[in-house]
C-alpha cells in the first residue's frame, strides 16, 4: 500500500488548536512543579535531623541545646574541625582508629560467613528434595518470629561454657550457621523465583551439585546476595546490644560501644566531639550503601530473563 | 552414532501422578524424531527422562547399546535445547558455548576451534562476545543450539525450542534446524535428534518420523505422510492437519448395492472397499472423518479427477475465508458443521453464496475414514489405498 492511500484511509482526527496545546503544556508543568515541591519538602523534613547533626558538630554545648536551626550562629565556626580531632582521639588511651578496626574485625568476617551459610542453606531448601525439608523450613520461619532477646541468656551461657566471652566469636559464629533467618528466607524466595532451566542446562553440561552452586547459582543470586551483604554490614556496624553483652575490654570495643562510652565519662561532656564522631561512624555504612546501590539497580533490571 | 531405545518406560512423579504409561519406542541412529501432542501429554517428561533430568520409574532406556537408566546426564552423550534458551546470563556467548567443554577438561585450543566452527555454521561469529541479555530471541535460540553442537553429542534433544519466537522467525528457524541436521548427518557426525513440540505444523515439516502422544501413551509412530493419510485413530486424525479433519457422528446404513453413512438426514455412499469391512456394522453409530481438502465444488472435484469417487450432497453454506490460493468454506451437513478447502480458481459458486443458501459440494469418499465411536480406532485403515 502506498503512503497516500494509508493517509486517506485514516479516519479524520480533530487537530487540536495551538492554544489548547499550550494550555495542556502549562497544566503539566504546574503539576510537575507541585509534585517536586511536596516531595522536596517532605524529604527535607526527614533529613533535617541529619543536617542538624552535621551543624551541631561545629557548635558549643550551650548552642547545641538552645538552637533548633542547624547552622551555627557564627558561620566561621564551620572552619573549626577541632571537634572531629578531639572526638577521634577520645579521652581513653585508644583512638577511634582502634575502634573502627575492631568494628571491621567483627563486620567483615560476619558478612562473609553470612553469605556462605545463607547461600548453602537456601540452595538446599529451594532446590533439593529430602525428607523433612518442609518441616525444617517451617522451623526456620518459626525462629523468625522469636524475639531475639529470648535467646540472649542461653546463648550467653553457651558461649561462656565455650570460653568465648570477651572475644568476637559470639558475634560472628552464629551467622556461620545461617541463624540470620531473614536473610536465608530472602535468598530462598529469590531462588524459588528463578527458573531452573539454567541449572538443568548446566547439569547436562556436566556440573555436579557444588559446581552448579558456584558457576550458576551464585551468579544468579548476585542481586540477592548484595542485599544480604549490605544489610548485614549496616546492622552489624550499628549493633550495640551484642558487643555490650560479650565485649568487656575497652581495647576490643567496636565503634558503637566506644561512642556510648564517650558519653559515659564523668564531668562535662563535649557534645560536639561525640556528634562529630557519630557522623564519622555513619560513613562506612553510607559508603557501602552507595557502592551497592548501583548493583541494586542493575539487579532489578537485568535479572528478568527474556521470554 | 547412537539410536535411542525406550522399553516400557514409566514415569510416576513423587506426588503419585503417573505421567508416562509404558512407552515403547525406537529412535534410529541419525533420525530426526518429533514428539508431538497437546500440552500436558508428557512429551517433556519423556524427553527429560532421556536427558537424565528426571528419574525413570520403570522400564529400560538405552542410548546406543548402553542402558543409561542410572547414568548421570553428562555421561549419556546428550545435549539439550530448552524452550527458554536457558543461557547462562552472566557468561558471554563464547563462554556459554565453551562451558561444557571446559568442565569436560578439553584443551583450550580444541575448545576454541569447536566454538568458532559452530559459530560459523550458525552464522553467529559476531555475537560471540555479547551477553545473553544483548541478544534477540532468535539469536539466543541460535546460541542455545550452538551450545549443543560444540559438545558433539550422540543425541540432540529439543524441548519446544521455537515456541517463544514469532511466527516468521519460527518458520525460518524450522528450515535452518532441519538443514543443520542434514548437514551434520552428511558429514557423518552423530545427529540423532528428538524434537518435542505441540505444533503439528512443526512436527509435519521437520520430523522424519513423528511420534504422536496423548496422556502419556503413544498413539502412532510414522512418517509425516503416513500419519496424515493413514491415521490409526480419531485422535491422530484430528490432531494432524490444519484445518483439522472433519470428524462427525454418523450411522452406517445399507443402500442398494452397498453401504453408506447417514449424517443427519443426508446419506453419503461408501466405496466398495469400505463396504466389506463395515458389513456387520450396519446400524452402528460411528465417527465419519474427511479432510477439508477432500471436499470440493463439483468443478474442483472434476479438476482433481476425482469425480468417479465423489459423492455430491446438498449443504447449507455458512462462511468463507479467503486464504489466497484457497477458500476455506464452512458449511452444515445433516446438522453438523464441516470445513472444506477449495482452490480459489474453482470457488466461483462459493463466492456468490449467501449465508444459509444451499450449495452442492462433492465428498471424495475413498479418502474418508470411519472411526469406532468408543475406541476411536480407524476401522477403514485396511481399505485405504
Ligand atoms: N514435577 C511434577 N510433579 C507432578 N506432576 C508433574 C510434574 N511435572 C509434570 N507433571 C505432570 O505431568 C504431565 C506431563 O507434563 P509435561 O511432560 O510437562 O507435558 P508436556 O511437555 O507434554 O506439555 C502433566 O499433566 C503435568 O501436570
Ligand atoms: Mg513441555
Tab-separated table of C-alpha atoms in Angstrom, chain A residues 129 195-208 211 214-217 219-220 298 301-302 304-307, chain B residues 48 51 53 73-74 78-80 82 84-91 96 99-100 103 132-136 147 151 164:
chain	number	residue	atom	x	y	z
A	129	UNK	CA	14.021	-32.774	47.780
A	195	UNK	CA	13.819	-20.603	36.593
A	196	UNK	CA	15.681	-23.896	36.881
A	197	UNK	CA	16.416	-24.211	33.165
A	198	UNK	CA	19.877	-22.730	33.514
A	199	UNK	CA	20.778	-25.186	36.236
A	200	UNK	CA	19.419	-28.065	34.178
A	201	UNK	CA	21.436	-26.935	31.195
A	202	UNK	CA	24.498	-26.877	33.443
A	203	UNK	CA	23.751	-30.369	34.738
A	204	UNK	CA	23.722	-31.580	31.155
A	205	UNK	CA	26.932	-29.641	30.591
A	206	UNK	CA	28.411	-31.771	33.341
A	207	UNK	CA	28.217	-29.772	36.591
A	208	UNK	CA	27.967	-31.565	39.906
A	211	UNK	CA	29.973	-26.693	40.584
A	214	UNK	CA	29.441	-21.901	42.243
A	215	UNK	CA	29.224	-21.445	38.465
A	216	UNK	CA	25.497	-20.911	38.013
A	217	UNK	CA	23.508	-20.352	41.201
A	219	UNK	CA	25.969	-15.569	39.844
A	220	UNK	CA	22.189	-15.767	39.539
A	298	UNK	CA	21.391	-3.458	37.852
A	301	UNK	CA	16.695	-4.558	35.625
A	302	UNK	CA	18.839	-7.432	34.404
A	304	UNK	CA	14.473	-10.635	34.225
A	305	UNK	CA	15.142	-13.418	31.754
A	306	UNK	CA	13.713	-12.618	28.389
A	307	UNK	CA	10.885	-14.920	27.357
B	48	UNK	CA	13.709	-35.143	30.324
B	51	UNK	CA	18.201	-36.334	29.166
B	53	UNK	CA	16.942	-34.626	34.316
B	73	UNK	CA	23.104	-36.605	32.371
B	74	UNK	CA	26.695	-35.828	31.407
B	78	UNK	CA	23.233	-35.925	25.033
B	79	UNK	CA	22.757	-32.187	24.652
B	80	UNK	CA	19.539	-30.266	25.054
B	82	UNK	CA	15.376	-25.574	26.180
B	84	UNK	CA	13.553	-20.533	27.319
B	85	UNK	CA	17.045	-20.936	25.825
B	86	UNK	CA	18.479	-21.357	29.350
B	87	UNK	CA	21.632	-19.451	28.503
B	88	UNK	CA	23.839	-18.600	31.479
B	89	UNK	CA	23.032	-14.897	31.908
B	90	UNK	CA	26.394	-13.910	33.368
B	91	UNK	CA	28.539	-15.510	30.671
B	96	UNK	CA	28.155	-20.145	27.263
B	99	UNK	CA	31.291	-24.015	29.483
B	100	UNK	CA	30.505	-27.704	28.999
B	103	UNK	CA	34.112	-28.788	32.537
B	132	UNK	CA	22.712	-13.204	26.584
B	133	UNK	CA	20.658	-10.148	27.520
B	134	UNK	CA	22.046	-8.366	24.450
B	135	UNK	CA	20.583	-10.980	22.100
B	136	UNK	CA	17.232	-11.120	20.366
B	147	UNK	CA	25.981	-24.778	22.785
B	151	UNK	CA	29.576	-30.834	22.545
B	164	UNK	CA	8.933	-18.354	22.075
